[in-house]
Amino acid sequence: MSIASDMLRGNTDMIILAHLTQRESYGYEINKLIQEKSENRFELKEATLYGAFRRLEEAGCVSFYWGDERTGARRRYYRITPEGREAFARYRREWAEAVALITKLIVQENGLKEER
Amino acid sequence: MKDRIKTHVEGLFQDAPHTRRVREAREELLAGCLDKYEDLTAHGRSPEEAYEDVISGIGDVTELLRAIGELDAADPISWERQRQKRALFVSFGVFLYVLALGATALAVGYVSAQLGGVIFFILIALGTMLVVYGMVSTRTERYTTFSRSGEERTTMSQEITAQMVSGSRNKQLEKAVSALLWPLATLCFLCVGFLFHAWHPGWLIFPACTVAQLLVNLAFAKPGHRRGLAVGILWTASAPVYLILSFATGRWDITWVLFPLALCVQQALYLRRVWRNSDEK
């Protein structure tokens, strides 16, 4: 499980982008979706989440607008940009390659052990 | 209880610099906390439990501040160094302004009014360049410190974002180039004007500069934006190009063809896009 949570932390940016490819969203909603999809096993810290938003913004992957829910603490809504979609597509390709490679290596190791 | 959350969040940002980005981050974080609090209490948690959950879910705010880049910028040493650098450039620029006045007075009094004019504008332009450079280059500091904290990024996903951030550093370069373009054009215009009395065709440097500026924008544009920008540039550039061509050749009767031509190019660009899109499908 610690491998998964490490990887989750390391890939926050793209997990967020994945949600934004579906629809525009804001911090808490995305975090809640992550929680639901992972069956309550994972939840991002707010600081991590909003830090990732800033990185994505800086990189031109997302744009934002302010909501007008309440005075004093408006939500910041995010939408993915064409650059964001591009980055996400690239990331998914690289992810698939990495998973395939690692799986291959691990399966071979196991195979050798079992033969002995 | 909501006020307690608010007080807690404000406390977390107490030592952060008071910038717009920090203020926005605080507001966003607070909105997220309140959303979570409302959601938890709506699902049956007691206010006290919900409060504890919200507070423990915030995590380390320095992580957020580092992403904003305010943390390194707030570092007293780098901040001080930046301030000194900016002060140096600006004060030297102002010194040149003052020098311009004195030198012009001397030149006009003892040599000629023309030389005085040339000296005046050269020194003013140099001074402006220094001031502008001082402003622009120190503002990029935040981005350089931002990328320094990027050494921690090792994962794939963050590498991709990091690559795209380097694009935003290009943006700073774009600003610097643009900022220098106009004082330089003014300098050229004034030199040519005073030295050769060529004020008339000389002013065409400004329409030329407009075109140059647009090309700079295009060169630094992100690939995704380039397409939309190209059409805008096509139209904005037509007018100066028309002026330059017309004055240079004197053939006003023909040069207007440029505008229908621009329309054709725009249509061609549009058709190519449609063509490509249908190919992809």
JSON list of N, CA and C in Angstrom, two decimals, chain B residues 171-245:
[
{"chain": "B", "resi": 171, "resn": "LYS", "atom": "N", "xyz": [8.16, 33.14, -21.34]},
{"chain": "B", "resi": 171, "resn": "LYS", "atom": "CA", "xyz": [7.26, 34.28, -21.31]},
{"chain": "B", "resi": 171, "resn": "LYS", "atom": "C", "xyz": [7.97, 35.50, -20.73]},
{"chain": "B", "resi": 172, "resn": "GLN", "atom": "N", "xyz": [8.79, 35.26, -19.70]},
{"chain": "B", "resi": 172, "resn": "GLN", "atom": "CA", "xyz": [9.54, 36.36, -19.10]},
{"chain": "B", "resi": 172, "resn": "GLN", "atom": "C", "xyz": [10.52, 36.94, -20.11]},
{"chain": "B", "resi": 173, "resn": "LEU", "atom": "N", "xyz": [11.16, 36.06, -20.87]},
{"chain": "B", "resi": 173, "resn": "LEU", "atom": "CA", "xyz": [12.10, 36.49, -21.89]},
{"chain": "B", "resi": 173, "resn": "LEU", "atom": "C", "xyz": [11.35, 37.32, -22.93]},
{"chain": "B", "resi": 174, "resn": "GLU", "atom": "N", "xyz": [10.16, 36.84, -23.29]},
{"chain": "B", "resi": 174, "resn": "GLU", "atom": "CA", "xyz": [9.35, 37.55, -24.26]},
{"chain": "B", "resi": 174, "resn": "GLU", "atom": "C", "xyz": [9.07, 38.98, -23.78]},
{"chain": "B", "resi": 175, "resn": "LYS", "atom": "N", "xyz": [8.73, 39.09, -22.50]},
{"chain": "B", "resi": 175, "resn": "LYS", "atom": "CA", "xyz": [8.46, 40.41, -21.93]},
{"chain": "B", "resi": 175, "resn": "LYS", "atom": "C", "xyz": [9.69, 41.30, -22.02]},
{"chain": "B", "resi": 176, "resn": "ALA", "atom": "N", "xyz": [10.86, 40.72, -21.71]},
{"chain": "B", "resi": 176, "resn": "ALA", "atom": "CA", "xyz": [12.09, 41.52, -21.71]},
{"chain": "B", "resi": 176, "resn": "ALA", "atom": "C", "xyz": [12.39, 42.01, -23.12]},
{"chain": "B", "resi": 177, "resn": "VAL", "atom": "N", "xyz": [12.25, 41.10, -24.11]},
{"chain": "B", "resi": 177, "resn": "VAL", "atom": "CA", "xyz": [12.52, 41.48, -25.50]},
{"chain": "B", "resi": 177, "resn": "VAL", "atom": "C", "xyz": [11.56, 42.58, -25.92]},
{"chain": "B", "resi": 178, "resn": "SER", "atom": "N", "xyz": [10.26, 42.40, -25.60]},
{"chain": "B", "resi": 178, "resn": "SER", "atom": "CA", "xyz": [9.26, 43.39, -25.98]},
{"chain": "B", "resi": 178, "resn": "SER", "atom": "C", "xyz": [9.56, 44.74, -25.34]},
{"chain": "B", "resi": 179, "resn": "ALA", "atom": "N", "xyz": [10.01, 44.70, -24.08]},
{"chain": "B", "resi": 179, "resn": "ALA", "atom": "CA", "xyz": [10.25, 45.94, -23.37]},
{"chain": "B", "resi": 179, "resn": "ALA", "atom": "C", "xyz": [11.41, 46.72, -23.98]},
{"chain": "B", "resi": 180, "resn": "LEU", "atom": "N", "xyz": [12.38, 45.99, -24.55]},
{"chain": "B", "resi": 180, "resn": "LEU", "atom": "CA", "xyz": [13.53, 46.66, -25.15]},
{"chain": "B", "resi": 180, "resn": "LEU", "atom": "C", "xyz": [13.23, 47.16, -26.56]},
{"chain": "B", "resi": 181, "resn": "LEU", "atom": "N", "xyz": [12.32, 46.49, -27.22]},
{"chain": "B", "resi": 181, "resn": "LEU", "atom": "CA", "xyz": [12.02, 46.78, -28.63]},
{"chain": "B", "resi": 181, "resn": "LEU", "atom": "C", "xyz": [11.64, 48.23, -28.84]},
{"chain": "B", "resi": 182, "resn": "TRP", "atom": "N", "xyz": [10.72, 48.73, -27.97]},
{"chain": "B", "resi": 182, "resn": "TRP", "atom": "CA", "xyz": [10.17, 50.07, -28.20]},
{"chain": "B", "resi": 182, "resn": "TRP", "atom": "C", "xyz": [11.15, 51.19, -27.89]},
{"chain": "B", "resi": 183, "resn": "PRO", "atom": "N", "xyz": [11.86, 51.17, -26.77]},
{"chain": "B", "resi": 183, "resn": "PRO", "atom": "CA", "xyz": [12.88, 52.21, -26.57]},
{"chain": "B", "resi": 183, "resn": "PRO", "atom": "C", "xyz": [13.90, 52.22, -27.70]},
{"chain": "B", "resi": 184, "resn": "LEU", "atom": "N", "xyz": [14.28, 51.02, -28.19]},
{"chain": "B", "resi": 184, "resn": "LEU", "atom": "CA", "xyz": [15.26, 50.95, -29.28]},
{"chain": "B", "resi": 184, "resn": "LEU", "atom": "C", "xyz": [14.72, 51.62, -30.53]},
{"chain": "B", "resi": 185, "resn": "ALA", "atom": "N", "xyz": [13.44, 51.33, -30.85]},
{"chain": "B", "resi": 185, "resn": "ALA", "atom": "CA", "xyz": [12.83, 51.91, -32.04]},
{"chain": "B", "resi": 185, "resn": "ALA", "atom": "C", "xyz": [12.79, 53.43, -31.90]},
{"chain": "B", "resi": 186, "resn": "THR", "atom": "N", "xyz": [12.44, 53.90, -30.70]},
{"chain": "B", "resi": 186, "resn": "THR", "atom": "CA", "xyz": [12.38, 55.35, -30.47]},
{"chain": "B", "resi": 186, "resn": "THR", "atom": "C", "xyz": [13.75, 55.96, -30.67]},
{"chain": "B", "resi": 187, "resn": "LEU", "atom": "N", "xyz": [14.77, 55.27, -30.13]},
{"chain": "B", "resi": 187, "resn": "LEU", "atom": "CA", "xyz": [16.14, 55.74, -30.27]},
{"chain": "B", "resi": 187, "resn": "LEU", "atom": "C", "xyz": [16.53, 55.87, -31.74]},
{"chain": "B", "resi": 188, "resn": "CYS", "atom": "N", "xyz": [16.26, 54.82, -32.52]},
{"chain": "B", "resi": 188, "resn": "CYS", "atom": "CA", "xyz": [16.57, 54.83, -33.95]},
{"chain": "B", "resi": 188, "resn": "CYS", "atom": "C", "xyz": [15.87, 56.00, -34.63]},
{"chain": "B", "resi": 189, "resn": "PHE", "atom": "N", "xyz": [14.56, 56.11, -34.32]},
{"chain": "B", "resi": 189, "resn": "PHE", "atom": "CA", "xyz": [13.75, 57.15, -34.95]},
{"chain": "B", "resi": 189, "resn": "PHE", "atom": "C", "xyz": [14.35, 58.53, -34.69]},
{"chain": "B", "resi": 190, "resn": "LEU", "atom": "N", "xyz": [14.72, 58.79, -33.44]},
{"chain": "B", "resi": 190, "resn": "LEU", "atom": "CA", "xyz": [15.23, 60.11, -33.08]},
{"chain": "B", "resi": 190, "resn": "LEU", "atom": "C", "xyz": [16.60, 60.36, -33.69]},
{"chain": "B", "resi": 191, "resn": "CYS", "atom": "N", "xyz": [17.46, 59.36, -33.67]},
{"chain": "B", "resi": 191, "resn": "CYS", "atom": "CA", "xyz": [18.79, 59.51, -34.27]},
{"chain": "B", "resi": 191, "resn": "CYS", "atom": "C", "xyz": [18.68, 59.84, -35.75]},
{"chain": "B", "resi": 192, "resn": "VAL", "atom": "N", "xyz": [17.90, 59.01, -36.46]},
{"chain": "B", "resi": 192, "resn": "VAL", "atom": "CA", "xyz": [17.73, 59.22, -37.90]},
{"chain": "B", "resi": 192, "resn": "VAL", "atom": "C", "xyz": [17.13, 60.59, -38.16]},
{"chain": "B", "resi": 193, "resn": "GLY", "atom": "N", "xyz": [16.17, 60.96, -37.30]},
{"chain": "B", "resi": 193, "resn": "GLY", "atom": "CA", "xyz": [15.51, 62.25, -37.47]},
{"chain": "B", "resi": 193, "resn": "GLY", "atom": "C", "xyz": [16.46, 63.42, -37.28]},
{"chain": "B", "resi": 194, "resn": "PHE", "atom": "N", "xyz": [17.19, 63.39, -36.18]},
{"chain": "B", "resi": 194, "resn": "PHE", "atom": "CA", "xyz": [18.05, 64.53, -35.89]},
{"chain": "B", "resi": 194, "resn": "PHE", "atom": "C", "xyz": [19.26, 64.57, -36.81]},
{"chain": "B", "resi": 195, "resn": "LEU", "atom": "N", "xyz": [19.83, 63.41, -37.11]},
{"chain": "B", "resi": 195, "resn": "LEU", "atom": "CA", "xyz": [21.07, 63.39, -37.89]},
{"chain": "B", "resi": 195, "resn": "LEU", "atom": "C", "xyz": [20.81, 63.65, -39.37]},
{"chain": "B", "resi": 196, "resn": "PHE", "atom": "N", "xyz": [19.75, 63.03, -39.89]},
{"chain": "B", "resi": 196, "resn": "PHE", "atom": "CA", "xyz": [19.54, 63.13, -41.35]},
{"chain": "B", "resi": 196, "resn": "PHE", "atom": "C", "xyz": [18.27, 63.90, -41.70]},
{"chain": "B", "resi": 197, "resn": "HIS", "atom": "N", "xyz": [17.62, 64.43, -40.70]},
{"chain": "B", "resi": 197, "resn": "HIS", "atom": "CA", "xyz": [16.34, 65.13, -40.91]},
{"chain": "B", "resi": 197, "resn": "HIS", "atom": "C", "xyz": [15.34, 64.26, -41.64]},
{"chain": "B", "resi": 198, "resn": "ALA", "atom": "N", "xyz": [15.48, 62.95, -41.45]},
{"chain": "B", "resi": 198, "resn": "ALA", "atom": "CA", "xyz": [14.60, 62.02, -42.18]},
{"chain": "B", "resi": 198, "resn": "ALA", "atom": "C", "xyz": [13.42, 61.65, -41.28]},
{"chain": "B", "resi": 199, "resn": "TRP", "atom": "N", "xyz": [12.72, 62.66, -40.78]},
{"chain": "B", "resi": 199, "resn": "TRP", "atom": "CA", "xyz": [11.58, 62.38, -39.90]},
{"chain": "B", "resi": 199, "resn": "TRP", "atom": "C", "xyz": [10.51, 61.63, -40.66]},
{"chain": "B", "resi": 200, "resn": "HIS", "atom": "N", "xyz": [10.34, 62.07, -41.94]},
{"chain": "B", "resi": 200, "resn": "HIS", "atom": "CA", "xyz": [9.21, 61.48, -42.64]},
{"chain": "B", "resi": 200, "resn": "HIS", "atom": "C", "xyz": [9.31, 59.97, -42.89]},
{"chain": "B", "resi": 201, "resn": "PRO", "atom": "N", "xyz": [10.25, 59.48, -43.69]},
{"chain": "B", "resi": 201, "resn": "PRO", "atom": "CA", "xyz": [10.16, 58.00, -43.79]},
{"chain": "B", "resi": 201, "resn": "PRO", "atom": "C", "xyz": [10.58, 57.35, -42.47]},
{"chain": "B", "resi": 202, "resn": "GLY", "atom": "N", "xyz": [11.31, 58.13, -41.65]},
{"chain": "B", "resi": 202, "resn": "GLY", "atom": "CA", "xyz": [11.82, 57.58, -40.39]},
{"chain": "B", "resi": 202, "resn": "GLY", "atom": "C", "xyz": [10.73, 57.07, -39.47]},
{"chain": "B", "resi": 203, "resn": "TRP", "atom": "N", "xyz": [9.58, 57.72, -39.43]},
{"chain": "B", "resi": 203, "resn": "TRP", "atom": "CA", "xyz": [8.53, 57.31, -38.48]},
{"chain": "B", "resi": 203, "resn": "TRP", "atom": "C", "xyz": [7.99, 55.93, -38.80]},
{"chain": "B", "resi": 204, "resn": "LEU", "atom": "N", "xyz": [8.30, 55.46, -40.02]},
{"chain": "B", "resi": 204, "resn": "LEU", "atom": "CA", "xyz": [7.82, 54.12, -40.39]},
{"chain": "B", "resi": 204, "resn": "LEU", "atom": "C", "xyz": [8.43, 53.04, -39.51]},
{"chain": "B", "resi": 205, "resn": "ILE", "atom": "N", "xyz": [9.46, 53.41, -38.75]},
{"chain": "B", "resi": 205, "resn": "ILE", "atom": "CA", "xyz": [10.05, 52.43, -37.83]},
{"chain": "B", "resi": 205, "resn": "ILE", "atom": "C", "xyz": [9.00, 51.95, -36.82]},
{"chain": "B", "resi": 206, "resn": "PHE", "atom": "N", "xyz": [8.02, 52.81, -36.50]},
{"chain": "B", "resi": 206, "resn": "PHE", "atom": "CA", "xyz": [7.02, 52.41, -35.51]},
{"chain": "B", "resi": 206, "resn": "PHE", "atom": "C", "xyz": [6.06, 51.34, -36.04]},
{"chain": "B", "resi": 207, "resn": "PRO", "atom": "N", "xyz": [5.49, 51.55, -37.26]},
{"chain": "B", "resi": 207, "resn": "PRO", "atom": "CA", "xyz": [4.73, 50.41, -37.80]},
{"chain": "B", "resi": 207, "resn": "PRO", "atom": "C", "xyz": [5.59, 49.16, -37.94]},
{"chain": "B", "resi": 208, "resn": "ALA", "atom": "N", "xyz": [6.88, 49.35, -38.34]},
{"chain": "B", "resi": 208, "resn": "ALA", "atom": "CA", "xyz": [7.77, 48.18, -38.47]},
{"chain": "B", "resi": 208, "resn": "ALA", "atom": "C", "xyz": [7.94, 47.51, -37.11]},
{"chain": "B", "resi": 209, "resn": "CYS", "atom": "N", "xyz": [8.04, 48.34, -36.08]},
{"chain": "B", "resi": 209, "resn": "CYS", "atom": "CA", "xyz": [8.22, 47.82, -34.72]},
{"chain": "B", "resi": 209, "resn": "CYS", "atom": "C", "xyz": [6.98, 47.04, -34.29]},
{"chain": "B", "resi": 210, "resn": "THR", "atom": "N", "xyz": [5.80, 47.53, -34.69]},
{"chain": "B", "resi": 210, "resn": "THR", "atom": "CA", "xyz": [4.57, 46.81, -34.37]},
{"chain": "B", "resi": 210, "resn": "THR", "atom": "C", "xyz": [4.61, 45.40, -34.93]},
{"chain": "B", "resi": 211, "resn": "VAL", "atom": "N", "xyz": [5.04, 45.32, -36.21]},
{"chain": "B", "resi": 211, "resn": "VAL", "atom": "CA", "xyz": [5.14, 44.00, -36.84]},
{"chain": "B", "resi": 211, "resn": "VAL", "atom": "C", "xyz": [6.14, 43.13, -36.09]},
{"chain": "B", "resi": 212, "resn": "ALA", "atom": "N", "xyz": [7.29, 43.74, -35.76]},
{"chain": "B", "resi": 212, "resn": "ALA", "atom": "CA", "xyz": [8.32, 42.99, -35.03]},
{"chain": "B", "resi": 212, "resn": "ALA", "atom": "C", "xyz": [7.78, 42.46, -33.71]},
{"chain": "B", "resi": 213, "resn": "GLN", "atom": "N", "xyz": [7.04, 43.34, -33.01]},
{"chain": "B", "resi": 213, "resn": "GLN", "atom": "CA", "xyz": [6.45, 42.96, -31.73]},
{"chain": "B", "resi": 213, "resn": "GLN", "atom": "C", "xyz": [5.51, 41.76, -31.89]},
{"chain": "B", "resi": 214, "resn": "LEU", "atom": "N", "xyz": [4.69, 41.80, -32.93]},
{"chain": "B", "resi": 214, "resn": "LEU", "atom": "CA", "xyz": [3.76, 40.70, -33.17]},
{"chain": "B", "resi": 214, "resn": "LEU", "atom": "C", "xyz": [4.50, 39.41, -33.47]},
{"chain": "B", "resi": 215, "resn": "LEU", "atom": "N", "xyz": [5.61, 39.55, -34.23]},
{"chain": "B", "resi": 215, "resn": "LEU", "atom": "CA", "xyz": [6.39, 38.35, -34.56]},
{"chain": "B", "resi": 215, "resn": "LEU", "atom": "C", "xyz": [7.03, 37.77, -33.29]},
{"chain": "B", "resi": 216, "resn": "VAL", "atom": "N", "xyz": [7.48, 38.68, -32.40]},
{"chain": "B", "resi": 216, "resn": "VAL", "atom": "CA", "xyz": [8.04, 38.21, -31.12]},
{"chain": "B", "resi": 216, "resn": "VAL", "atom": "C", "xyz": [6.98, 37.43, -30.37]},
{"chain": "B", "resi": 217, "resn": "ASN", "atom": "N", "xyz": [5.76, 37.99, -30.30]},
{"chain": "B", "resi": 217, "resn": "ASN", "atom": "CA", "xyz": [4.67, 37.30, -29.61]},
{"chain": "B", "resi": 217, "resn": "ASN", "atom": "C", "xyz": [4.42, 35.92, -30.21]},
{"chain": "B", "resi": 218, "resn": "LEU", "atom": "N", "xyz": [4.43, 35.88, -31.53]},
{"chain": "B", "resi": 218, "resn": "LEU", "atom": "CA", "xyz": [4.16, 34.62, -32.23]},
{"chain": "B", "resi": 218, "resn": "LEU", "atom": "C", "xyz": [5.26, 33.61, -31.93]},
{"chain": "B", "resi": 219, "resn": "ALA", "atom": "N", "xyz": [6.51, 34.10, -31.95]},
{"chain": "B", "resi": 219, "resn": "ALA", "atom": "CA", "xyz": [7.64, 33.20, -31.74]},
{"chain": "B", "resi": 219, "resn": "ALA", "atom": "C", "xyz": [7.60, 32.55, -30.36]},
{"chain": "B", "resi": 220, "resn": "PHE", "atom": "N", "xyz": [7.09, 33.31, -29.37]},
{"chain": "B", "resi": 220, "resn": "PHE", "atom": "CA", "xyz": [7.08, 32.79, -28.01]},
{"chain": "B", "resi": 220, "resn": "PHE", "atom": "C", "xyz": [5.77, 32.11, -27.64]},
{"chain": "B", "resi": 221, "resn": "ALA", "atom": "N", "xyz": [4.79, 32.17, -28.56]},
{"chain": "B", "resi": 221, "resn": "ALA", "atom": "CA", "xyz": [3.48, 31.62, -28.23]},
{"chain": "B", "resi": 221, "resn": "ALA", "atom": "C", "xyz": [3.56, 30.11, -28.08]},
{"chain": "B", "resi": 222, "resn": "LYS", "atom": "N", "xyz": [2.69, 29.58, -27.23]},
{"chain": "B", "resi": 222, "resn": "LYS", "atom": "CA", "xyz": [2.61, 28.13, -27.10]},
{"chain": "B", "resi": 222, "resn": "LYS", "atom": "C", "xyz": [1.98, 27.56, -28.36]},
{"chain": "B", "resi": 223, "resn": "PRO", "atom": "N", "xyz": [2.39, 26.37, -28.76]},
{"chain": "B", "resi": 223, "resn": "PRO", "atom": "CA", "xyz": [1.89, 25.80, -30.01]},
{"chain": "B", "resi": 223, "resn": "PRO", "atom": "C", "xyz": [0.37, 25.85, -30.12]},
{"chain": "B", "resi": 224, "resn": "GLY", "atom": "N", "xyz": [-0.32, 25.60, -29.03]},
{"chain": "B", "resi": 224, "resn": "GLY", "atom": "CA", "xyz": [-1.78, 25.57, -29.06]},
{"chain": "B", "resi": 224, "resn": "GLY", "atom": "C", "xyz": [-2.38, 26.93, -29.37]},
{"chain": "B", "resi": 225, "resn": "HIS", "atom": "N", "xyz": [-1.70, 28.00, -28.91]},
{"chain": "B", "resi": 225, "resn": "HIS", "atom": "CA", "xyz": [-2.24, 29.34, -29.10]},
{"chain": "B", "resi": 225, "resn": "HIS", "atom": "C", "xyz": [-1.85, 29.93, -30.44]},
{"chain": "B", "resi": 226, "resn": "ARG", "atom": "N", "xyz": [-0.81, 29.34, -31.03]},
{"chain": "B", "resi": 226, "resn": "ARG", "atom": "CA", "xyz": [-0.20, 29.95, -32.19]},
{"chain": "B", "resi": 226, "resn": "ARG", "atom": "C", "xyz": [-1.20, 30.15, -33.32]},
{"chain": "B", "resi": 227, "resn": "ARG", "atom": "N", "xyz": [-2.07, 29.16, -33.48]},
{"chain": "B", "resi": 227, "resn": "ARG", "atom": "CA", "xyz": [-3.00, 29.19, -34.61]},
{"chain": "B", "resi": 227, "resn": "ARG", "atom": "C", "xyz": [-3.91, 30.41, -34.52]},
{"chain": "B", "resi": 228, "resn": "GLY", "atom": "N", "xyz": [-4.49, 30.61, -33.33]},
{"chain": "B", "resi": 228, "resn": "GLY", "atom": "CA", "xyz": [-5.40, 31.73, -33.15]},
{"chain": "B", "resi": 228, "resn": "GLY", "atom": "C", "xyz": [-4.67, 33.06, -33.28]},
{"chain": "B", "resi": 229, "resn": "LEU", "atom": "N", "xyz": [-3.44, 33.05, -32.77]},
{"chain": "B", "resi": 229, "resn": "LEU", "atom": "CA", "xyz": [-2.65, 34.28, -32.77]},
{"chain": "B", "resi": 229, "resn": "LEU", "atom": "C", "xyz": [-2.29, 34.67, -34.21]},
{"chain": "B", "resi": 230, "resn": "ALA", "atom": "N", "xyz": [-2.02, 33.67, -35.03]},
{"chain": "B", "resi": 230, "resn": "ALA", "atom": "CA", "xyz": [-1.57, 33.93, -36.40]},
{"chain": "B", "resi": 230, "resn": "ALA", "atom": "C", "xyz": [-2.60, 34.77, -37.15]},
{"chain": "B", "resi": 231, "resn": "VAL", "atom": "N", "xyz": [-3.87, 34.44, -36.98]},
{"chain": "B", "resi": 231, "resn": "VAL", "atom": "CA", "xyz": [-4.92, 35.18, -37.68]},
{"chain": "B", "resi": 231, "resn": "VAL", "atom": "C", "xyz": [-4.97, 36.62, -37.20]},
{"chain": "B", "resi": 232, "resn": "GLY", "atom": "N", "xyz": [-4.87, 36.80, -35.88]},
{"chain": "B", "resi": 232, "resn": "GLY", "atom": "CA", "xyz": [-4.87, 38.14, -35.30]},
{"chain": "B", "resi": 232, "resn": "GLY", "atom": "C", "xyz": [-3.71, 38.97, -35.83]},
{"chain": "B", "resi": 233, "resn": "ILE", "atom": "N", "xyz": [-2.55, 38.32, -35.88]},
{"chain": "B", "resi": 233, "resn": "ILE", "atom": "CA", "xyz": [-1.34, 39.00, -36.34]},
{"chain": "B", "resi": 233, "resn": "ILE", "atom": "C", "xyz": [-1.48, 39.39, -37.80]},
{"chain": "B", "resi": 234, "resn": "LEU", "atom": "N", "xyz": [-2.06, 38.50, -38.56]},
{"chain": "B", "resi": 234, "resn": "LEU", "atom": "CA", "xyz": [-2.26, 38.75, -39.98]},
{"chain": "B", "resi": 234, "resn": "LEU", "atom": "C", "xyz": [-2.95, 40.09, -40.19]},
{"chain": "B", "resi": 235, "resn": "TRP", "atom": "N", "xyz": [-4.00, 40.33, -39.40]},
{"chain": "B", "resi": 235, "resn": "TRP", "atom": "CA", "xyz": [-4.76, 41.57, -39.57]},
{"chain": "B", "resi": 235, "resn": "TRP", "atom": "C", "xyz": [-4.07, 42.76, -38.94]},
{"chain": "B", "resi": 236, "resn": "THR", "atom": "N", "xyz": [-3.53, 42.57, -37.76]},
{"chain": "B", "resi": 236, "resn": "THR", "atom": "CA", "xyz": [-2.86, 43.70, -37.11]},
{"chain": "B", "resi": 236, "resn": "THR", "atom": "C", "xyz": [-1.64, 44.13, -37.91]},
{"chain": "B", "resi": 237, "resn": "ALA", "atom": "N", "xyz": [-0.98, 43.17, -38.54]},
{"chain": "B", "resi": 237, "resn": "ALA", "atom": "CA", "xyz": [0.24, 43.48, -39.27]},
{"chain": "B", "resi": 237, "resn": "ALA", "atom": "C", "xyz": [-0.05, 44.11, -40.63]},
{"chain": "B", "resi": 238, "resn": "SER", "atom": "N", "xyz": [-1.23, 43.85, -41.18]},
{"chain": "B", "resi": 238, "resn": "SER", "atom": "CA", "xyz": [-1.50, 44.34, -42.54]},
{"chain": "B", "resi": 238, "resn": "SER", "atom": "C", "xyz": [-1.41, 45.86, -42.62]},
{"chain": "B", "resi": 239, "resn": "ALA", "atom": "N", "xyz": [-1.95, 46.55, -41.62]},
{"chain": "B", "resi": 239, "resn": "ALA", "atom": "CA", "xyz": [-1.97, 48.01, -41.67]},
{"chain": "B", "resi": 239, "resn": "ALA", "atom": "C", "xyz": [-0.56, 48.60, -41.69]},
{"chain": "B", "resi": 240, "resn": "PRO", "atom": "N", "xyz": [0.31, 48.23, -40.72]},
{"chain": "B", "resi": 240, "resn": "PRO", "atom": "CA", "xyz": [1.67, 48.77, -40.81]},
{"chain": "B", "resi": 240, "resn": "PRO", "atom": "C", "xyz": [2.40, 48.37, -42.07]},
{"chain": "B", "resi": 241, "resn": "VAL", "atom": "N", "xyz": [2.22, 47.13, -42.48]},
{"chain": "B", "resi": 241, "resn": "VAL", "atom": "CA", "xyz": [2.92, 46.68, -43.70]},
{"chain": "B", "resi": 241, "resn": "VAL", "atom": "C", "xyz": [2.43, 47.50, -44.90]},
{"chain": "B", "resi": 242, "resn": "TYR", "atom": "N", "xyz": [1.13, 47.76, -44.91]},
{"chain": "B", "resi": 242, "resn": "TYR", "atom": "CA", "xyz": [0.54, 48.58, -45.98]},
{"chain": "B", "resi": 242, "resn": "TYR", "atom": "C", "xyz": [1.19, 49.96, -46.01]},
{"chain": "B", "resi": 243, "resn": "LEU", "atom": "N", "xyz": [1.31, 50.58, -44.85]},
{"chain": "B", "resi": 243, "resn": "LEU", "atom": "CA", "xyz": [1.91, 51.91, -44.75]},
{"chain": "B", "resi": 243, "resn": "LEU", "atom": "C", "xyz": [3.36, 51.89, -45.23]},
{"chain": "B", "resi": 244, "resn": "ILE", "atom": "N", "xyz": [4.10, 50.92, -44.73]},
{"chain": "B", "resi": 244, "resn": "ILE", "atom": "CA", "xyz": [5.52, 50.86, -45.08]},
{"chain": "B", "resi": 244, "resn": "ILE", "atom": "C", "xyz": [5.69, 50.69, -46.59]},
{"chain": "B", "resi": 245, "resn": "LEU", "atom": "N", "xyz": [4.96, 49.71, -47.13]},
{"chain": "B", "resi": 245, "resn": "LEU", "atom": "CA", "xyz": [5.06, 49.45, -48.58]},
{"chain": "B", "resi": 245, "resn": "LEU", "atom": "C", "xyz": [4.67, 50.69, -49.38]}
]
